[in-house]
């Protein structure tokens, strides 16, 4: 028995030694690391180690041990490293239509994009639109996003597709393939049809199950985070939409992000529908409100009590004159907040630096107080805040051991003298300062150039397809 115990102990020691001796995928050294971990506000000079599974095995101050080996070592030479930005609210395919309806608020903008432009494009066009938008997200430092996919013209016509429209499934599948091909981590937002006499719960259930079964058969990738429902309760005229969405969430264990209280002109009507969210059970920890600007105290109290969250999209809110969400008040009440760059036909660029600045300035203007929100606060909302809202904070949002190695290498040369590193990042930072973008320890963007796909060719393809769809 004693001999068996000794042999077991020896086996454990040998196994531990073998594991310790394994070569890492990547070591990054000599970096100023902003890990955004709880209780670690102060950046430090150190190193990080990425394992073969794309997760961080070490994030420490100082130099890596001489005994530590890796397939690749990158010396950051004092450059700054921050977690990849997470967009809690994106319409990635909309990058094909940037600059559209520049003098319109939300209602007119929707008519221009969803009523006139998008219905002219074919399902396969949306592969290229989504690939283009995903790559553009990556070049701007966004490494993960919630993507509101386009469900095809039928999803905006109460279940009645035009005679020439392609099936909703083909739109969903094309966009999913593009998300996978881009290298961006993503939550796939599934577009549910509008409940009504021609579209019942069983229709939606059958369509969603078919998509989930199809997605499960695709090559496995950690880039695919989850599927959620693109909620449309606020845009429907009946309570049945909320019931439909809740039934799908319960059966398939999915979250839901619903556009709600965005434009000022429909605020009263949408506020009256809040009871639909409550009575149906939609109002829960599984619900994210998109935009969520024109609220009242009752709505905020109930949202906080239910554990629901919201995505803040300052760039598009400013562009469409939608208003400014009272983020300090929401946070004080206990509502979880993430940030999104929204669609590139309403925000026009998927730039989290511009998004943080725009949001921070709007809040300071609203309160006439420069201390009401700090650069650190908005950086945290665009990283850990968004990860929390999307339910992936155990995997993303900060640079901590066990999480995925999604990070940016920032060249601070343009910042000049640094009084406050977070102020420099938020007030001065831009896409031009991003030297490298890593997802899972894999280098995907270097000096603005995408390495997995040829962005110029994708851009040309998108331009040709948009032009052809308008003829």
PDB file of N, CA, C and O in Angstrom, residues 155-205:
ATOM      1  N   UNK A 155     -39.156  40.062 -41.551  1.00  0.00           N
ATOM      2  CA  UNK A 155     -39.161  40.270 -40.103  1.00  0.00           C
ATOM      3  C   UNK A 155     -39.683  41.653 -39.731  1.00  0.00           C
ATOM      4  O   UNK A 155     -39.966  41.927 -38.576  1.00  0.00           O
ATOM      5  N   UNK A 156     -39.839  42.529 -40.728  1.00  0.00           N
ATOM      6  CA  UNK A 156     -40.374  43.854 -40.469  1.00  0.00           C
ATOM      7  C   UNK A 156     -41.740  44.032 -41.145  1.00  0.00           C
ATOM      8  O   UNK A 156     -42.225  45.127 -41.303  1.00  0.00           O
ATOM      9  N   UNK A 157     -42.356  42.904 -41.520  1.00  0.00           N
ATOM     10  CA  UNK A 157     -43.631  42.977 -42.232  1.00  0.00           C
ATOM     11  C   UNK A 157     -44.626  41.975 -41.663  1.00  0.00           C
ATOM     12  O   UNK A 157     -45.360  41.320 -42.377  1.00  0.00           O
ATOM     13  N   UNK A 158     -44.600  41.832 -40.333  1.00  0.00           N
ATOM     14  CA  UNK A 158     -45.548  40.988 -39.628  1.00  0.00           C
ATOM     15  C   UNK A 158     -45.625  39.568 -40.183  1.00  0.00           C
ATOM     16  O   UNK A 158     -46.691  38.969 -40.300  1.00  0.00           O
ATOM     17  N   UNK A 159     -44.472  39.023 -40.541  1.00  0.00           N
ATOM     18  CA  UNK A 159     -44.439  37.642 -40.981  1.00  0.00           C
ATOM     19  C   UNK A 159     -44.819  37.433 -42.422  1.00  0.00           C
ATOM     20  O   UNK A 159     -44.894  36.304 -42.884  1.00  0.00           O
ATOM     21  N   UNK A 160     -45.084  38.499 -43.158  1.00  0.00           N
ATOM     22  CA  UNK A 160     -45.472  38.381 -44.560  1.00  0.00           C
ATOM     23  C   UNK A 160     -44.320  38.797 -45.450  1.00  0.00           C
ATOM     24  O   UNK A 160     -44.131  39.984 -45.728  1.00  0.00           O
ATOM     25  N   UNK A 161     -43.500  37.876 -45.934  1.00  0.00           N
ATOM     26  CA  UNK A 161     -42.392  38.266 -46.805  1.00  0.00           C
ATOM     27  C   UNK A 161     -42.894  38.726 -48.162  1.00  0.00           C
ATOM     28  O   UNK A 161     -43.892  38.220 -48.670  1.00  0.00           O
ATOM     29  N   UNK A 162     -42.214  39.717 -48.745  1.00  0.00           N
ATOM     30  CA  UNK A 162     -42.543  40.092 -50.124  1.00  0.00           C
ATOM     31  C   UNK A 162     -42.358  38.890 -51.045  1.00  0.00           C
ATOM     32  O   UNK A 162     -41.579  37.983 -50.731  1.00  0.00           O
ATOM     33  N   UNK A 163     -43.046  38.840 -52.164  1.00  0.00           N
ATOM     34  CA  UNK A 163     -42.969  37.674 -53.060  1.00  0.00           C
ATOM     35  C   UNK A 163     -41.555  37.309 -53.484  1.00  0.00           C
ATOM     36  O   UNK A 163     -41.247  36.148 -53.696  1.00  0.00           O
ATOM     37  N   UNK A 164     -40.669  38.299 -53.596  1.00  0.00           N
ATOM     38  CA  UNK A 164     -39.310  38.026 -54.074  1.00  0.00           C
ATOM     39  C   UNK A 164     -38.298  37.862 -52.947  1.00  0.00           C
ATOM     40  O   UNK A 164     -37.121  37.649 -53.196  1.00  0.00           O
ATOM     41  N   UNK A 165     -38.752  37.987 -51.710  1.00  0.00           N
ATOM     42  CA  UNK A 165     -37.805  37.947 -50.583  1.00  0.00           C
ATOM     43  C   UNK A 165     -37.262  36.538 -50.372  1.00  0.00           C
ATOM     44  O   UNK A 165     -37.954  35.543 -50.575  1.00  0.00           O
ATOM     45  N   UNK A 166     -36.004  36.465 -49.929  1.00  0.00           N
ATOM     46  CA  UNK A 166     -35.412  35.185 -49.578  1.00  0.00           C
ATOM     47  C   UNK A 166     -35.835  34.813 -48.168  1.00  0.00           C
ATOM     48  O   UNK A 166     -36.327  35.639 -47.398  1.00  0.00           O
ATOM     49  N   UNK A 167     -35.631  33.563 -47.797  1.00  0.00           N
ATOM     50  CA  UNK A 167     -36.090  33.106 -46.493  1.00  0.00           C
ATOM     51  C   UNK A 167     -35.319  33.798 -45.380  1.00  0.00           C
ATOM     52  O   UNK A 167     -34.143  34.110 -45.528  1.00  0.00           O
ATOM     53  N   UNK A 168     -35.976  34.046 -44.237  1.00  0.00           N
ATOM     54  CA  UNK A 168     -35.270  34.636 -43.095  1.00  0.00           C
ATOM     55  C   UNK A 168     -34.060  33.810 -42.675  1.00  0.00           C
ATOM     56  O   UNK A 168     -33.054  34.355 -42.232  1.00  0.00           O
ATOM     57  N   UNK A 169     -34.171  32.476 -42.827  1.00  0.00           N
ATOM     58  CA  UNK A 169     -33.062  31.607 -42.429  1.00  0.00           C
ATOM     59  C   UNK A 169     -31.789  31.923 -43.205  1.00  0.00           C
ATOM     60  O   UNK A 169     -30.688  31.909 -42.653  1.00  0.00           O
ATOM     61  N   UNK A 170     -31.922  32.245 -44.483  1.00  0.00           N
ATOM     62  CA  UNK A 170     -30.730  32.519 -45.286  1.00  0.00           C
ATOM     63  C   UNK A 170     -30.032  33.800 -44.832  1.00  0.00           C
ATOM     64  O   UNK A 170     -28.803  33.890 -44.878  1.00  0.00           O
ATOM     65  N   UNK A 171     -30.806  34.768 -44.368  1.00  0.00           N
ATOM     66  CA  UNK A 171     -30.197  35.991 -43.832  1.00  0.00           C
ATOM     67  C   UNK A 171     -29.418  35.690 -42.558  1.00  0.00           C
ATOM     68  O   UNK A 171     -28.283  36.128 -42.379  1.00  0.00           O
ATOM     69  N   UNK A 172     -30.044  34.935 -41.662  1.00  0.00           N
ATOM     70  CA  UNK A 172     -29.399  34.601 -40.394  1.00  0.00           C
ATOM     71  C   UNK A 172     -28.121  33.793 -40.622  1.00  0.00           C
ATOM     72  O   UNK A 172     -27.079  34.060 -40.011  1.00  0.00           O
ATOM     73  N   UNK A 173     -28.188  32.814 -41.488  1.00  0.00           N
ATOM     74  CA  UNK A 173     -27.037  31.933 -41.703  1.00  0.00           C
ATOM     75  C   UNK A 173     -25.879  32.674 -42.359  1.00  0.00           C
ATOM     76  O   UNK A 173     -24.711  32.456 -42.007  1.00  0.00           O
ATOM     77  N   UNK A 174     -26.173  33.537 -43.314  1.00  0.00           N
ATOM     78  CA  UNK A 174     -25.106  34.306 -43.963  1.00  0.00           C
ATOM     79  C   UNK A 174     -24.390  35.215 -42.969  1.00  0.00           C
ATOM     80  O   UNK A 174     -23.159  35.327 -42.977  1.00  0.00           O
ATOM     81  N   UNK A 175     -25.157  35.843 -42.105  1.00  0.00           N
ATOM     82  CA  UNK A 175     -24.543  36.731 -41.124  1.00  0.00           C
ATOM     83  C   UNK A 175     -23.744  35.949 -40.080  1.00  0.00           C
ATOM     84  O   UNK A 175     -22.674  36.387 -39.648  1.00  0.00           O
ATOM     85  N   UNK A 176     -24.254  34.807 -39.685  1.00  0.00           N
ATOM     86  CA  UNK A 176     -23.526  33.966 -38.728  1.00  0.00           C
ATOM     87  C   UNK A 176     -22.184  33.530 -39.310  1.00  0.00           C
ATOM     88  O   UNK A 176     -21.152  33.575 -38.635  1.00  0.00           O
ATOM     89  N   UNK A 177     -22.193  33.108 -40.563  1.00  0.00           N
ATOM     90  CA  UNK A 177     -20.933  32.673 -41.198  1.00  0.00           C
ATOM     91  C   UNK A 177     -19.922  33.820 -41.251  1.00  0.00           C
ATOM     92  O   UNK A 177     -18.722  33.626 -41.038  1.00  0.00           O
ATOM     93  N   UNK A 178     -20.405  35.020 -41.527  1.00  0.00           N
ATOM     94  CA  UNK A 178     -19.495  36.169 -41.574  1.00  0.00           C
ATOM     95  C   UNK A 178     -18.924  36.480 -40.202  1.00  0.00           C
ATOM     96  O   UNK A 178     -17.734  36.792 -40.072  1.00  0.00           O
ATOM     97  N   UNK A 179     -19.761  36.402 -39.188  1.00  0.00           N
ATOM     98  CA  UNK A 179     -19.277  36.606 -37.822  1.00  0.00           C
ATOM     99  C   UNK A 179     -18.154  35.620 -37.509  1.00  0.00           C
ATOM    100  O   UNK A 179     -17.102  35.998 -36.969  1.00  0.00           O
ATOM    101  N   UNK A 180     -18.371  34.372 -37.856  1.00  0.00           N
ATOM    102  CA  UNK A 180     -17.374  33.331 -37.592  1.00  0.00           C
ATOM    103  C   UNK A 180     -16.091  33.573 -38.389  1.00  0.00           C
ATOM    104  O   UNK A 180     -14.981  33.407 -37.874  1.00  0.00           O
ATOM    105  N   UNK A 181     -16.231  33.980 -39.633  1.00  0.00           N
ATOM    106  CA  UNK A 181     -15.063  34.154 -40.500  1.00  0.00           C
ATOM    107  C   UNK A 181     -14.219  35.370 -40.119  1.00  0.00           C
ATOM    108  O   UNK A 181     -13.037  35.442 -40.474  1.00  0.00           O
ATOM    109  N   UNK A 182     -14.813  36.314 -39.421  1.00  0.00           N
ATOM    110  CA  UNK A 182     -14.102  37.560 -39.125  1.00  0.00           C
ATOM    111  C   UNK A 182     -13.070  37.424 -38.014  1.00  0.00           C
ATOM    112  O   UNK A 182     -12.067  38.137 -38.002  1.00  0.00           O
ATOM    113  N   UNK A 183     -13.317  36.547 -37.043  1.00  0.00           N
ATOM    114  CA  UNK A 183     -12.440  36.438 -35.878  1.00  0.00           C
ATOM    115  C   UNK A 183     -12.932  37.234 -34.691  1.00  0.00           C
ATOM    116  O   UNK A 183     -12.394  37.131 -33.582  1.00  0.00           O
ATOM    117  N   UNK A 184     -13.959  38.062 -34.870  1.00  0.00           N
ATOM    118  CA  UNK A 184     -14.560  38.825 -33.783  1.00  0.00           C
ATOM    119  C   UNK A 184     -15.370  37.888 -32.887  1.00  0.00           C
ATOM    120  O   UNK A 184     -16.082  37.007 -33.380  1.00  0.00           O
ATOM    121  N   UNK A 185     -15.270  38.055 -31.580  1.00  0.00           N
ATOM    122  CA  UNK A 185     -16.181  37.317 -30.697  1.00  0.00           C
ATOM    123  C   UNK A 185     -17.562  37.957 -30.793  1.00  0.00           C
ATOM    124  O   UNK A 185     -17.686  39.188 -30.892  1.00  0.00           O
ATOM    125  N   UNK A 186     -18.608  37.145 -30.717  1.00  0.00           N
ATOM    126  CA  UNK A 186     -19.930  37.707 -30.953  1.00  0.00           C
ATOM    127  C   UNK A 186     -21.032  36.976 -30.207  1.00  0.00           C
ATOM    128  O   UNK A 186     -20.964  35.771 -29.960  1.00  0.00           O
ATOM    129  N   UNK A 187     -22.021  37.764 -29.820  1.00  0.00           N
ATOM    130  CA  UNK A 187     -23.337  37.248 -29.442  1.00  0.00           C
ATOM    131  C   UNK A 187     -24.213  37.443 -30.671  1.00  0.00           C
ATOM    132  O   UNK A 187     -24.332  38.568 -31.180  1.00  0.00           O
ATOM    133  N   UNK A 188     -24.790  36.367 -31.167  1.00  0.00           N
ATOM    134  CA  UNK A 188     -25.630  36.446 -32.366  1.00  0.00           C
ATOM    135  C   UNK A 188     -27.047  36.813 -31.947  1.00  0.00           C
ATOM    136  O   UNK A 188     -27.747  36.028 -31.314  1.00  0.00           O
ATOM    137  N   UNK A 189     -27.472  38.026 -32.298  1.00  0.00           N
ATOM    138  CA  UNK A 189     -28.832  38.452 -31.998  1.00  0.00           C
ATOM    139  C   UNK A 189     -29.791  37.923 -33.052  1.00  0.00           C
ATOM    140  O   UNK A 189     -29.680  38.279 -34.229  1.00  0.00           O
ATOM    141  N   UNK A 190     -30.714  37.075 -32.635  1.00  0.00           N
ATOM    142  CA  UNK A 190     -31.660  36.446 -33.570  1.00  0.00           C
ATOM    143  C   UNK A 190     -32.900  37.316 -33.689  1.00  0.00           C
ATOM    144  O   UNK A 190     -33.541  37.646 -32.699  1.00  0.00           O
ATOM    145  N   UNK A 191     -33.238  37.677 -34.910  1.00  0.00           N
ATOM    146  CA  UNK A 191     -34.360  38.575 -35.165  1.00  0.00           C
ATOM    147  C   UNK A 191     -35.680  37.808 -35.144  1.00  0.00           C
ATOM    148  O   UNK A 191     -35.959  37.010 -36.035  1.00  0.00           O
ATOM    149  N   UNK A 192     -36.469  38.041 -34.117  1.00  0.00           N
ATOM    150  CA  UNK A 192     -37.776  37.386 -34.035  1.00  0.00           C
ATOM    151  C   UNK A 192     -38.786  38.195 -34.838  1.00  0.00           C
ATOM    152  O   UNK A 192     -38.712  39.423 -34.890  1.00  0.00           O
ATOM    153  N   UNK A 193     -39.702  37.513 -35.490  1.00  0.00           N
ATOM    154  CA  UNK A 193     -40.744  38.210 -36.238  1.00  0.00           C
ATOM    155  C   UNK A 193     -41.754  38.859 -35.315  1.00  0.00           C
ATOM    156  O   UNK A 193     -41.759  38.639 -34.096  1.00  0.00           O
ATOM    157  N   UNK A 194     -42.611  39.676 -35.871  1.00  0.00           N
ATOM    158  CA  UNK A 194     -43.609  40.369 -35.074  1.00  0.00           C
ATOM    159  C   UNK A 194     -44.841  39.495 -34.879  1.00  0.00           C
ATOM    160  O   UNK A 194     -45.416  38.972 -35.831  1.00  0.00           O
ATOM    161  N   UNK A 195     -45.245  39.381 -33.622  1.00  0.00           N
ATOM    162  CA  UNK A 195     -46.431  38.583 -33.309  1.00  0.00           C
ATOM    163  C   UNK A 195     -47.667  39.222 -33.922  1.00  0.00           C
ATOM    164  O   UNK A 195     -47.807  40.444 -33.962  1.00  0.00           O
ATOM    165  N   UNK A 196     -48.561  38.396 -34.403  1.00  0.00           N
ATOM    166  CA  UNK A 196     -49.779  38.904 -35.011  1.00  0.00           C
ATOM    167  C   UNK A 196     -50.589  37.753 -35.567  1.00  0.00           C
ATOM    168  O   UNK A 196     -50.246  36.576 -35.358  1.00  0.00           O
ATOM    169  N   UNK A 197     -51.629  38.032 -36.291  1.00  0.00           N
ATOM    170  CA  UNK A 197     -52.496  36.965 -36.814  1.00  0.00           C
ATOM    171  C   UNK A 197     -51.787  36.029 -37.785  1.00  0.00           C
ATOM    172  O   UNK A 197     -52.232  34.897 -37.985  1.00  0.00           O
ATOM    173  N   UNK A 198     -50.691  36.488 -38.396  1.00  0.00           N
ATOM    174  CA  UNK A 198     -49.994  35.663 -39.373  1.00  0.00           C
ATOM    175  C   UNK A 198     -48.676  35.104 -38.843  1.00  0.00           C
ATOM    176  O   UNK A 198     -47.949  34.435 -39.575  1.00  0.00           O
ATOM    177  N   UNK A 199     -48.356  35.408 -37.577  1.00  0.00           N
ATOM    178  CA  UNK A 199     -47.085  34.946 -37.029  1.00  0.00           C
ATOM    179  C   UNK A 199     -47.288  34.656 -35.544  1.00  0.00           C
ATOM    180  O   UNK A 199     -47.369  35.587 -34.728  1.00  0.00           O
ATOM    181  N   UNK A 200     -47.386  33.389 -35.200  1.00  0.00           N
ATOM    182  CA  UNK A 200     -47.680  32.972 -33.834  1.00  0.00           C
ATOM    183  C   UNK A 200     -46.430  32.422 -33.157  1.00  0.00           C
ATOM    184  O   UNK A 200     -45.379  32.260 -33.780  1.00  0.00           O
ATOM    185  N   UNK A 201     -46.580  32.101 -31.892  1.00  0.00           N
ATOM    186  CA  UNK A 201     -45.458  31.588 -31.109  1.00  0.00           C
ATOM    187  C   UNK A 201     -44.863  30.338 -31.743  1.00  0.00           C
ATOM    188  O   UNK A 201     -43.644  30.168 -31.778  1.00  0.00           O
ATOM    189  N   UNK A 202     -45.708  29.458 -32.257  1.00  0.00           N
ATOM    190  CA  UNK A 202     -45.197  28.215 -32.838  1.00  0.00           C
ATOM    191  C   UNK A 202     -44.365  28.487 -34.083  1.00  0.00           C
ATOM    192  O   UNK A 202     -43.380  27.800 -34.348  1.00  0.00           O
ATOM    193  N   UNK A 203     -44.728  29.500 -34.866  1.00  0.00           N
ATOM    194  CA  UNK A 203     -43.915  29.874 -36.026  1.00  0.00           C
ATOM    195  C   UNK A 203     -42.529  30.320 -35.582  1.00  0.00           C
ATOM    196  O   UNK A 203     -41.511  29.928 -36.159  1.00  0.00           O
ATOM    197  N   UNK A 204     -42.497  31.174 -34.561  1.00  0.00           N
ATOM    198  CA  UNK A 204     -41.218  31.679 -34.057  1.00  0.00           C
ATOM    199  C   UNK A 204     -40.398  30.558 -33.438  1.00  0.00           C
ATOM    200  O   UNK A 204     -39.180  30.481 -33.635  1.00  0.00           O
ATOM    201  N   UNK A 205     -41.077  29.681 -32.697  1.00  0.00           N
ATOM    202  CA  UNK A 205     -40.378  28.569 -32.051  1.00  0.00           C
ATOM    203  C   UNK A 205     -39.721  27.664 -33.088  1.00  0.00           C
ATOM    204  O   UNK A 205     -38.570  27.258 -32.957  1.00  0.00           O
TER     205      UNK A 205
END
